[in-house]
């Protein structure tokens, strides 16, 4: 027996009912998300304007930042659109000037990412990316072994490239190739989370793992007249960085991939045996030259972003480069560039408005850390303050410059080891997995098509921040105590 048919559209009634049911379900979900977003926004507006001692500009900045976080977390609106909307709202309410709004597009982070995308496009177009993918995939039997292999390869980069953004830039082309080796979108997003997470978590293994480490080292020398040698930092940081990196890998696999996906074979073509082509050789030599310049930045003075843009120009040079300029421009994720520029404005506004300083002072007062007598309580408070510092101070170096001095002065007043305070607080500040804006490495890997979403990062951070805190306590009472690092 045939089902009745709508004479006007020729659609069976059962199909029409299914479509109507789907429509109402999606409408209900949209309404629920809208109500949650409105409620959280209203609550934030009330809470922000209750406390005393904060300027109107600071209150507006915190409210706009919270609004952006709410929209990123509860809606499906494009993250770049939300960030740009938030910055425009801050501009129209007097939170920032028009000059501050536009100057973010000239940030070194923006140019680093543009150069990194062009570099990735060249590596992909010449076929070098496929070759690199095959080398990695040849040793990985499935997605699970690929994750462990990538983690193992990423950890030593902290010794070679003294910047998380630099490590993200050099590994992003490999990510694009590995991501293309699987057709599963969820697996791609998990890989996009894994690589910057390991890059950030493994930063602590080396004194030169981040510029903020060197800033902290200088502050330690100036305030406490002592220092940490490269070998001492290695002794303290390498075991923790390795354990934390593999723990992060395990958590990401368990949170975002099921057993079926973990056992999935990679869809990689047969390993090429022919020699490198001329474009591949050019790309490889330029990449190696860029890597050498990144490592030796302190000698020649060219920043990582500058080197990356120079490399991008050489790769697209007429009659010499390996790709056309118009193809290079297409390789750039301009949606992500806008997102980064806007979120940088939000981060700077938190500092310039005094909101970051107000938050830090209130955390110190609320925790009553100045009167703490127990070393366990001091350790716990330092760990919590430093682990959460990325939420209200988005710049890694700014966190070190703002938090290290008061913590070192606190160490002197309480007569505790300043080296331990510096290392523990720096370790905590290296953790910045809650929002994409908290790290340049996260920004590089957050892409609309293949990368992770802000909600993915929030979900990961809700687990990893607890594990990170537990690891800090575990290492303090075991390894660090054994090698002489204690309060």
Short mmCIF file of C-alpha atoms in Angstrom, two decimals:
data_model
loop_
_atom_site.label_atom_id
_atom_site.label_comp_id
_atom_site.label_asym_id
_atom_site.label_seq_id
_atom_site.Cartn_x
_atom_site.Cartn_y
_atom_site.Cartn_z
CA UNK A 1 0.00 0.00 0.00
CA UNK A 2 1.45 3.39 -1.03
CA UNK A 3 1.65 6.22 1.41
CA UNK A 4 -0.39 9.35 0.67
CA UNK A 5 1.55 12.02 -1.13
CA UNK A 6 1.39 15.78 -0.95
CA UNK A 7 0.09 16.68 -4.41
CA UNK A 8 1.84 20.05 -4.48
CA UNK A 9 5.35 18.93 -3.55
CA UNK A 10 5.31 15.20 -4.19
CA UNK A 11 6.70 14.54 -0.69
CA UNK A 12 5.43 11.46 1.24
CA UNK A 13 3.64 12.46 4.43
CA UNK A 14 6.00 10.39 6.59
CA UNK A 15 9.00 12.30 5.19
CA UNK A 16 7.20 15.57 5.86
CA UNK A 17 6.58 14.55 9.45
CA UNK A 18 10.24 13.62 9.92
CA UNK A 19 11.32 17.01 8.58
CA UNK A 20 8.87 18.85 10.81
CA UNK A 21 10.05 16.85 13.83
CA UNK A 22 13.69 17.64 13.03
CA UNK A 23 12.84 21.32 12.60
CA UNK A 24 11.09 21.55 15.97
CA UNK A 25 13.89 19.67 17.72
CA UNK A 26 16.52 22.03 16.28
CA UNK A 27 14.33 25.02 17.17
CA UNK A 28 14.03 23.80 20.75
CA UNK A 29 17.81 23.34 21.01
CA UNK A 30 18.35 26.85 19.64
CA UNK A 31 15.86 28.29 22.11
CA UNK A 32 17.47 26.48 25.06
CA UNK A 33 20.95 27.69 24.07
CA UNK A 34 19.63 31.22 23.66
CA UNK A 35 18.03 31.18 27.11
CA UNK A 36 21.23 29.83 28.70
CA UNK A 37 23.34 32.47 26.94
CA UNK A 38 21.00 35.30 28.00
CA UNK A 39 20.89 34.06 31.60
CA UNK A 40 24.69 33.74 31.88
CA UNK A 41 25.18 37.15 30.26
CA UNK A 42 22.74 38.77 32.68
CA UNK A 43 24.39 37.06 35.64
CA UNK A 44 27.85 38.20 34.47
CA UNK A 45 26.60 41.75 34.10
CA UNK A 46 25.33 41.79 37.67
CA UNK A 47 28.41 40.12 39.19
CA UNK A 48 30.89 42.35 37.37
CA UNK A 49 29.36 45.59 38.66
CA UNK A 50 28.99 44.49 42.32
CA UNK A 51 32.67 44.48 43.52
CA UNK A 52 34.42 47.67 44.65
CA UNK A 53 37.79 49.06 43.61
CA UNK A 54 37.57 48.46 39.86
CA UNK A 55 37.22 51.21 37.26
CA UNK A 56 34.25 51.38 34.89
CA UNK A 57 36.59 50.59 32.00
CA UNK A 58 37.85 47.52 33.83
CA UNK A 59 34.31 46.33 34.55
CA UNK A 60 33.29 46.78 30.92
CA UNK A 61 36.36 44.86 29.74
CA UNK A 62 35.68 41.92 32.07
CA UNK A 63 32.00 41.88 31.06
CA UNK A 64 32.80 41.87 27.33
CA UNK A 65 35.39 39.12 27.83
CA UNK A 66 32.86 37.03 29.76
CA UNK A 67 30.28 37.67 27.03
CA UNK A 68 32.69 36.34 24.41
CA UNK A 69 33.37 33.23 26.51
CA UNK A 70 29.62 32.63 26.96
CA UNK A 71 28.92 32.94 23.22
CA UNK A 72 31.86 30.68 22.38
CA UNK A 73 30.64 28.06 24.85
CA UNK A 74 26.86 28.08 24.40
CA UNK A 75 26.25 28.98 20.75
CA UNK A 76 27.37 27.79 17.33
CA UNK A 77 28.17 31.32 16.13
CA UNK A 78 31.53 31.50 14.37
CA UNK A 79 34.29 32.15 16.91
CA UNK A 80 35.85 34.86 14.72
CA UNK A 81 32.52 36.69 14.44
CA UNK A 82 32.04 36.55 18.22
CA UNK A 83 35.54 37.88 18.85
CA UNK A 84 35.14 40.75 16.37
CA UNK A 85 31.68 41.59 17.76
CA UNK A 86 33.08 41.67 21.30
CA UNK A 87 35.92 44.00 20.33
CA UNK A 88 33.54 46.35 18.50
CA UNK A 89 31.31 46.37 21.59
CA UNK A 90 34.32 47.27 23.69
CA UNK A 91 35.21 50.04 21.24
CA UNK A 92 31.70 51.54 21.18
CA UNK A 93 31.48 51.53 24.98
CA UNK A 94 34.80 53.34 25.34
CA UNK A 95 36.78 50.34 26.59
CA UNK A 96 39.44 50.73 23.88
CA UNK A 97 40.41 53.38 21.34
CA UNK A 98 40.15 53.04 17.58
CA UNK A 99 43.96 52.94 17.39
CA UNK A 100 44.02 49.95 19.76
CA UNK A 101 41.37 48.26 17.64
CA UNK A 102 43.35 48.51 14.41
CA UNK A 103 46.89 48.03 15.69
CA UNK A 104 46.25 44.37 16.49
CA UNK A 105 46.38 43.56 12.77
CA UNK A 106 50.03 44.56 12.86
CA UNK A 107 50.83 42.17 15.70
CA UNK A 108 53.70 39.73 15.28
CA UNK A 109 51.25 36.91 16.05
CA UNK A 110 49.12 37.79 13.02
CA UNK A 111 52.12 37.92 10.70
CA UNK A 112 53.53 34.73 12.20
CA UNK A 113 50.29 32.93 11.40
CA UNK A 114 50.07 34.32 7.87
CA UNK A 115 53.62 33.13 7.20
CA UNK A 116 52.91 29.77 8.84
CA UNK A 117 49.86 29.16 6.63
CA UNK A 118 51.87 30.01 3.49
CA UNK A 119 54.65 27.72 4.67
CA UNK A 120 52.10 24.98 5.23
CA UNK A 121 50.61 25.57 1.77
CA UNK A 122 54.04 25.24 0.14
CA UNK A 123 54.88 22.07 2.06
CA UNK A 124 51.53 20.62 1.00
CA UNK A 125 51.56 21.75 -2.65
CA UNK A 126 55.06 20.49 -3.39
CA UNK A 127 54.22 17.03 -2.04
CA UNK A 128 56.72 17.34 0.81
CA UNK A 129 53.83 17.20 3.29
CA UNK A 130 52.69 13.87 1.88
CA UNK A 131 56.20 12.51 2.17
CA UNK A 132 56.50 13.68 5.79
CA UNK A 133 53.10 12.19 6.53
CA UNK A 134 54.14 8.86 5.13
CA UNK A 135 57.28 8.80 7.24
CA UNK A 136 55.23 9.37 10.41
CA UNK A 137 52.35 7.13 9.37
CA UNK A 138 54.69 4.30 8.34
CA UNK A 139 55.60 3.84 12.00
CA UNK A 140 52.01 4.18 13.23
CA UNK A 141 49.78 1.13 12.90
CA UNK A 142 46.62 3.03 13.76
CA UNK A 143 45.33 6.32 15.16
CA UNK A 144 46.26 5.34 18.72
CA UNK A 145 49.92 4.66 17.87
CA UNK A 146 49.96 7.85 15.77
CA UNK A 147 48.99 9.90 18.84
CA UNK A 148 51.75 8.38 20.97
CA UNK A 149 54.28 8.84 18.16
CA UNK A 150 53.36 12.50 17.63
CA UNK A 151 53.69 13.15 21.37
CA UNK A 152 57.15 11.55 21.40
CA UNK A 153 58.29 13.66 18.44
CA UNK A 154 56.91 16.97 19.79
CA UNK A 155 58.56 16.90 23.25
CA UNK A 156 62.22 17.38 22.09
CA UNK A 157 61.24 20.45 20.04
CA UNK A 158 61.23 22.48 23.28
CA UNK A 159 65.05 22.26 23.19
CA UNK A 160 65.33 23.25 19.52
CA UNK A 161 62.79 26.07 19.10
CA UNK A 162 62.60 28.57 21.98
CA UNK A 163 59.00 29.58 21.39
CA UNK A 164 55.65 27.82 21.57
CA UNK A 165 54.45 29.78 18.55
CA UNK A 166 57.58 28.77 16.62
CA UNK A 167 57.00 25.11 17.42
CA UNK A 168 53.38 25.46 16.36
CA UNK A 169 54.45 27.07 13.08
CA UNK A 170 56.97 24.37 12.17
CA UNK A 171 54.62 21.49 13.07
CA UNK A 172 51.43 22.89 11.54
CA UNK A 173 52.23 21.61 8.00
CA UNK A 174 52.71 18.11 9.41
CA UNK A 175 49.36 18.40 11.20
CA UNK A 176 47.61 19.38 7.95
CA UNK A 177 49.09 16.34 6.21
CA UNK A 178 48.31 13.91 9.02
CA UNK A 179 44.78 15.30 9.28
CA UNK A 180 44.25 14.69 5.57
CA UNK A 181 45.25 11.05 6.08
CA UNK A 182 41.95 10.39 7.84
CA UNK A 183 38.46 11.27 6.69
CA UNK A 184 36.97 11.32 10.19
CA UNK A 185 36.34 14.89 11.35
CA UNK A 186 36.39 13.97 15.05
CA UNK A 187 39.82 12.39 14.68
CA UNK A 188 41.11 15.52 12.95
CA UNK A 189 39.87 17.70 15.78
CA UNK A 190 41.52 15.42 18.33
CA UNK A 191 44.86 15.70 16.48
CA UNK A 192 44.41 19.49 16.32
CA UNK A 193 44.04 19.45 20.12
CA UNK A 194 46.91 17.04 20.74
CA UNK A 195 49.67 18.92 18.95
CA UNK A 196 49.36 22.37 20.60
CA UNK A 197 48.58 20.74 23.96
CA UNK A 198 51.83 18.75 23.92
CA UNK A 199 53.71 21.82 22.63
CA UNK A 200 52.47 23.83 25.63
CA UNK A 201 52.70 21.13 28.30
CA UNK A 202 56.25 20.17 27.27
CA UNK A 203 57.45 23.80 27.41
CA UNK A 204 58.65 23.30 30.99
CA UNK A 205 61.29 20.71 29.97
CA UNK A 206 63.75 23.40 28.89
CA UNK A 207 64.83 26.80 30.20
CA UNK A 208 64.71 28.00 26.58
CA UNK A 209 61.30 26.45 25.95
CA UNK A 210 59.63 29.88 26.09
CA UNK A 211 60.69 33.49 26.24
CA UNK A 212 58.77 33.89 29.49
CA UNK A 213 61.20 31.46 31.15
CA UNK A 214 64.07 33.82 30.39
CA UNK A 215 62.06 36.79 31.65
CA UNK A 216 61.37 34.90 34.87
CA UNK A 217 65.04 33.98 35.16
CA UNK A 218 66.08 37.64 34.89
CA UNK A 219 63.52 38.65 37.52
CA UNK A 220 64.81 35.93 39.86
CA UNK A 221 68.37 37.24 39.45
CA UNK A 222 67.29 40.83 40.03
CA UNK A 223 65.00 40.29 43.03
CA UNK A 224 66.57 37.33 44.83
CA UNK A 225 70.17 37.45 43.54
CA UNK A 226 70.06 33.79 42.53
CA UNK A 227 69.43 31.83 39.35
CA UNK A 228 68.54 28.45 37.84
CA UNK A 229 71.07 26.90 35.46
CA UNK A 230 70.06 25.15 32.25
CA UNK A 231 70.97 21.76 33.73
CA UNK A 232 69.01 22.46 36.94
CA UNK A 233 65.94 23.43 34.93
CA UNK A 234 66.36 20.26 32.88
CA UNK A 235 66.55 18.17 36.05
CA UNK A 236 63.39 19.75 37.45
CA UNK A 237 61.34 20.10 34.27
CA UNK A 238 62.12 17.21 31.93
CA UNK A 239 60.50 14.40 33.97
CA UNK A 240 57.40 16.50 34.64
CA UNK A 241 57.08 17.61 31.01
CA UNK A 242 57.36 14.06 29.70
CA UNK A 243 54.79 12.66 32.15
CA UNK A 244 52.38 15.56 31.61
CA UNK A 245 52.67 15.27 27.81
CA UNK A 246 51.84 11.57 27.73
CA UNK A 247 49.06 12.11 30.28
CA UNK A 248 47.60 14.79 27.99
CA UNK A 249 47.78 12.40 25.03
CA UNK A 250 45.92 9.73 26.98
CA UNK A 251 43.22 12.15 28.15
CA UNK A 252 42.61 13.52 24.64
CA UNK A 253 42.23 10.02 23.22
CA UNK A 254 39.78 9.03 25.95
CA UNK A 255 37.74 12.24 25.82
CA UNK A 256 37.39 12.66 22.06
CA UNK A 257 37.89 9.25 20.45
CA UNK A 258 36.21 5.90 20.97
CA UNK A 259 37.87 2.50 20.62
CA UNK A 260 36.76 2.13 17.02
CA UNK A 261 38.38 5.41 16.00
CA UNK A 262 41.57 4.63 17.93
CA UNK A 263 41.96 1.36 16.04
CA UNK A 264 41.27 2.98 12.67
CA UNK A 265 43.98 2.56 10.03
CA UNK A 266 45.44 5.66 8.42
CA UNK A 267 44.48 6.29 4.80
CA UNK A 268 47.99 7.01 3.56
CA UNK A 269 49.29 6.21 0.08
CA UNK A 270 52.22 3.89 -0.52
CA UNK A 271 55.49 5.36 0.74
CA UNK A 272 57.30 7.19 -2.05
CA UNK A 273 60.74 5.86 -2.94
CA UNK A 274 61.78 8.31 -5.66
CA UNK A 275 64.17 11.13 -4.82
CA UNK A 276 63.00 14.58 -3.82
CA UNK A 277 61.82 16.82 -6.63
CA UNK A 278 63.34 20.29 -7.14
CA UNK A 279 60.33 22.08 -5.49
CA UNK A 280 60.52 19.65 -2.56
CA UNK A 281 64.23 20.29 -2.15
CA UNK A 282 63.74 24.06 -2.25
CA UNK A 283 60.96 23.87 0.33
CA UNK A 284 62.97 21.57 2.58
CA UNK A 285 66.08 23.79 2.48
CA UNK A 286 64.04 26.93 3.16
CA UNK A 287 62.27 25.24 6.09
CA UNK A 288 65.61 24.07 7.53
CA UNK A 289 67.05 27.58 7.11
CA UNK A 290 64.02 29.05 8.89
CA UNK A 291 64.43 26.49 11.68
CA UNK A 292 68.10 27.43 12.09
CA UNK A 293 67.19 31.13 12.25
CA UNK A 294 64.47 30.41 14.82
CA UNK A 295 66.94 28.55 17.03
CA UNK A 296 69.58 31.28 16.78
CA UNK A 297 67.23 34.24 17.30
CA UNK A 298 69.29 35.62 20.17
CA UNK A 299 72.34 35.90 17.88
CA UNK A 300 70.90 37.66 14.83
CA UNK A 301 67.94 39.48 16.43
CA UNK A 302 65.34 38.50 13.81
CA UNK A 303 62.13 37.48 15.57
CA UNK A 304 60.31 34.27 14.68
CA UNK A 305 57.49 36.15 12.95
CA UNK A 306 59.98 38.09 10.80
CA UNK A 307 61.82 34.92 9.78
CA UNK A 308 58.51 33.22 8.94
CA UNK A 309 57.37 36.07 6.69
CA UNK A 310 60.77 36.16 4.93
CA UNK A 311 60.51 32.42 4.32
CA UNK A 312 56.98 32.85 2.95
CA UNK A 313 58.21 35.54 0.53
CA UNK A 314 61.03 33.31 -0.72
CA UNK A 315 58.65 30.38 -1.20
CA UNK A 316 56.39 32.57 -3.36
CA UNK A 317 59.12 34.54 -5.17
CA UNK A 318 58.60 34.83 -9.00
CA UNK A 319 60.72 32.42 -11.05
CA UNK A 320 62.18 30.87 -7.90
CA UNK A 321 59.43 30.03 -5.44
CA UNK A 322 57.47 26.81 -5.31
CA UNK A 323 53.96 28.30 -5.42
CA UNK A 324 52.16 31.31 -6.86
CA UNK A 325 51.28 34.25 -4.66
CA UNK A 326 47.55 33.91 -5.31
CA UNK A 327 47.70 30.26 -4.18
CA UNK A 328 49.62 31.32 -1.07
CA UNK A 329 46.93 33.86 -0.18
CA UNK A 330 44.26 31.18 -0.57
CA UNK A 331 46.20 28.94 1.86
CA UNK A 332 45.73 31.48 4.68
CA UNK A 333 42.74 30.99 6.98
CA UNK A 334 41.58 34.60 7.07
CA UNK A 335 38.73 33.76 9.43
CA UNK A 336 41.32 32.63 11.96
CA UNK A 337 43.44 35.73 11.36
CA UNK A 338 40.45 37.95 12.20
CA UNK A 339 39.76 35.84 15.30
CA UNK A 340 43.36 36.18 16.48
CA UNK A 341 43.48 39.93 15.87
CA UNK A 342 40.26 40.49 17.78
CA UNK A 343 41.16 38.28 20.72
CA UNK A 344 44.56 39.98 21.02
CA UNK A 345 42.70 43.26 21.51
CA UNK A 346 40.61 41.64 24.26
CA UNK A 347 43.73 40.34 25.98
CA UNK A 348 45.52 43.71 25.89
CA UNK A 349 42.38 45.48 27.08
CA UNK A 350 42.30 43.29 30.20
CA UNK A 351 45.79 44.54 31.06
CA UNK A 352 45.47 48.22 30.05
CA UNK A 353 42.14 48.64 31.84
CA UNK A 354 43.58 47.39 35.11
CA UNK A 355 41.24 44.39 35.15
CA UNK A 356 44.10 41.86 35.26
CA UNK A 357 45.85 43.61 38.14
CA UNK A 358 42.57 43.90 40.06
CA UNK A 359 41.89 40.19 39.62
CA UNK A 360 45.40 39.24 40.78
CA UNK A 361 45.23 41.43 43.88
CA UNK A 362 41.82 40.06 44.82
CA UNK A 363 43.03 36.49 44.38
CA UNK A 364 45.94 37.21 46.75
CA UNK A 365 43.60 38.78 49.30
CA UNK A 366 40.95 36.09 49.00
CA UNK A 367 43.47 33.27 49.33
CA UNK A 368 45.18 35.05 52.27
CA UNK A 369 48.46 33.67 50.97
CA UNK A 370 50.48 36.29 52.89
CA UNK A 371 49.57 34.73 56.22
CA UNK A 372 49.99 31.12 55.15
CA UNK A 373 52.35 29.10 57.34
CA UNK A 374 51.96 25.60 55.92
CA UNK A 375 54.24 24.79 52.96
CA UNK A 376 51.51 22.56 51.55
CA UNK A 377 49.03 25.44 51.59
CA UNK A 378 51.58 27.80 50.01
CA UNK A 379 52.33 25.21 47.31
CA UNK A 380 48.62 24.70 46.65
CA UNK A 381 47.90 28.42 46.41
CA UNK A 382 50.87 29.13 44.11
CA UNK A 383 49.82 26.25 41.87
CA UNK A 384 46.18 27.38 41.69
CA UNK A 385 47.05 31.03 41.06
CA UNK A 386 49.58 30.24 38.33
CA UNK A 387 47.44 27.53 36.67
CA UNK A 388 44.50 29.92 36.37
CA UNK A 389 46.52 33.04 35.46
CA UNK A 390 46.03 32.46 31.71
CA UNK A 391 42.30 33.07 32.14
CA UNK A 392 42.70 36.73 33.08
CA UNK A 393 46.11 37.42 31.45
CA UNK A 394 46.30 36.08 27.92
CA UNK A 395 49.93 36.94 27.19
CA UNK A 396 52.48 34.37 28.37
CA UNK A 397 55.23 36.95 28.86
CA UNK A 398 52.80 39.39 30.50
CA UNK A 399 51.85 36.69 33.03
CA UNK A 400 55.49 36.19 33.94
CA UNK A 401 56.16 39.93 34.20
CA UNK A 402 53.06 40.55 36.34
CA UNK A 403 53.06 37.50 38.62
CA UNK A 404 56.73 36.62 39.19
CA UNK A 405 57.72 39.82 41.11
CA UNK A 406 54.93 39.67 43.73
CA UNK A 407 55.45 35.92 44.17
CA UNK A 408 59.22 36.38 44.64
CA UNK A 409 58.67 39.19 47.13
CA UNK A 410 56.21 36.89 48.88
CA UNK A 411 58.92 34.20 49.01
CA UNK A 412 61.33 36.65 50.64
CA UNK A 413 58.75 37.75 53.22
CA UNK A 414 57.87 34.17 54.15
CA UNK A 415 61.53 33.06 54.06
CA UNK A 416 60.92 30.28 51.54
CA UNK A 417 63.04 29.12 48.58
CA UNK A 418 62.67 31.67 45.73
CA UNK A 419 63.95 29.15 43.16
CA UNK A 420 61.13 26.75 44.03
CA UNK A 421 58.56 29.56 43.92
CA UNK A 422 59.83 30.71 40.52
CA UNK A 423 59.90 27.24 38.97
CA UNK A 424 56.49 26.20 40.33
CA UNK A 425 54.80 29.43 39.26
CA UNK A 426 56.43 29.33 35.81
CA UNK A 427 55.28 25.73 35.37
CA UNK A 428 51.73 26.76 36.20
CA UNK A 429 51.85 29.73 33.84
CA UNK A 430 52.95 27.42 31.01
CA UNK A 431 49.55 25.76 31.32
CA UNK A 432 47.11 27.74 29.15
CA UNK A 433 44.56 25.35 27.66
CA UNK A 434 41.23 27.00 28.54
CA UNK A 435 40.81 29.55 25.73
CA UNK A 436 42.42 29.78 22.27
CA UNK A 437 43.47 33.36 23.01
CA UNK A 438 45.59 32.14 25.94
CA UNK A 439 48.37 30.91 23.63
CA UNK A 440 49.66 31.63 20.14
CA UNK A 441 50.17 27.88 19.64
CA UNK A 442 46.46 27.27 20.20
CA UNK A 443 45.56 30.04 17.77
CA UNK A 444 47.64 28.44 15.04
CA UNK A 445 45.75 25.16 15.38
CA UNK A 446 42.26 26.55 15.82
CA UNK A 447 40.83 26.39 12.31
CA UNK A 448 37.18 26.40 11.20
CA UNK A 449 37.50 23.36 8.92
CA UNK A 450 40.05 20.99 10.47
CA UNK A 451 40.86 22.42 13.88
CA UNK A 452 39.26 22.22 17.29
CA UNK A 453 36.43 24.37 18.62
CA UNK A 454 36.57 26.57 21.74
CA UNK A 455 34.14 24.17 23.45
CA UNK A 456 36.56 21.27 22.78
CA UNK A 457 39.32 23.21 24.54
CA UNK A 458 37.10 24.00 27.51
CA UNK A 459 36.18 20.35 27.83
CA UNK A 460 39.83 19.28 27.71
CA UNK A 461 40.94 21.96 30.16
CA UNK A 462 38.29 21.00 32.71
CA UNK A 463 40.04 17.64 33.02
CA UNK A 464 43.67 18.60 32.38
CA UNK A 465 43.83 21.43 34.92
CA UNK A 466 42.90 18.97 37.68
CA UNK A 467 45.46 16.42 36.42
CA UNK A 468 48.10 19.16 36.15
CA UNK A 469 47.48 20.22 39.74
CA UNK A 470 47.66 16.60 40.91
CA UNK A 471 50.94 16.10 39.03
CA UNK A 472 52.44 19.22 40.61
CA UNK A 473 51.60 17.93 44.11
CA UNK A 474 52.86 14.44 43.25
CA UNK A 475 56.17 15.64 41.81
CA UNK A 476 56.74 18.09 44.65
CA UNK A 477 56.55 15.37 47.32
CA UNK A 478 58.57 12.86 45.27
CA UNK A 479 60.98 13.81 42.49
CA UNK A 480 61.49 17.52 43.27
CA UNK A 481 62.02 16.82 46.97
CA UNK A 482 64.58 14.14 46.07
CA UNK A 483 66.60 16.46 43.83
CA UNK A 484 66.52 19.39 46.26
CA UNK A 485 63.67 21.56 44.98
CA UNK A 486 61.46 22.44 47.94
CA UNK A 487 59.93 25.47 49.56
#
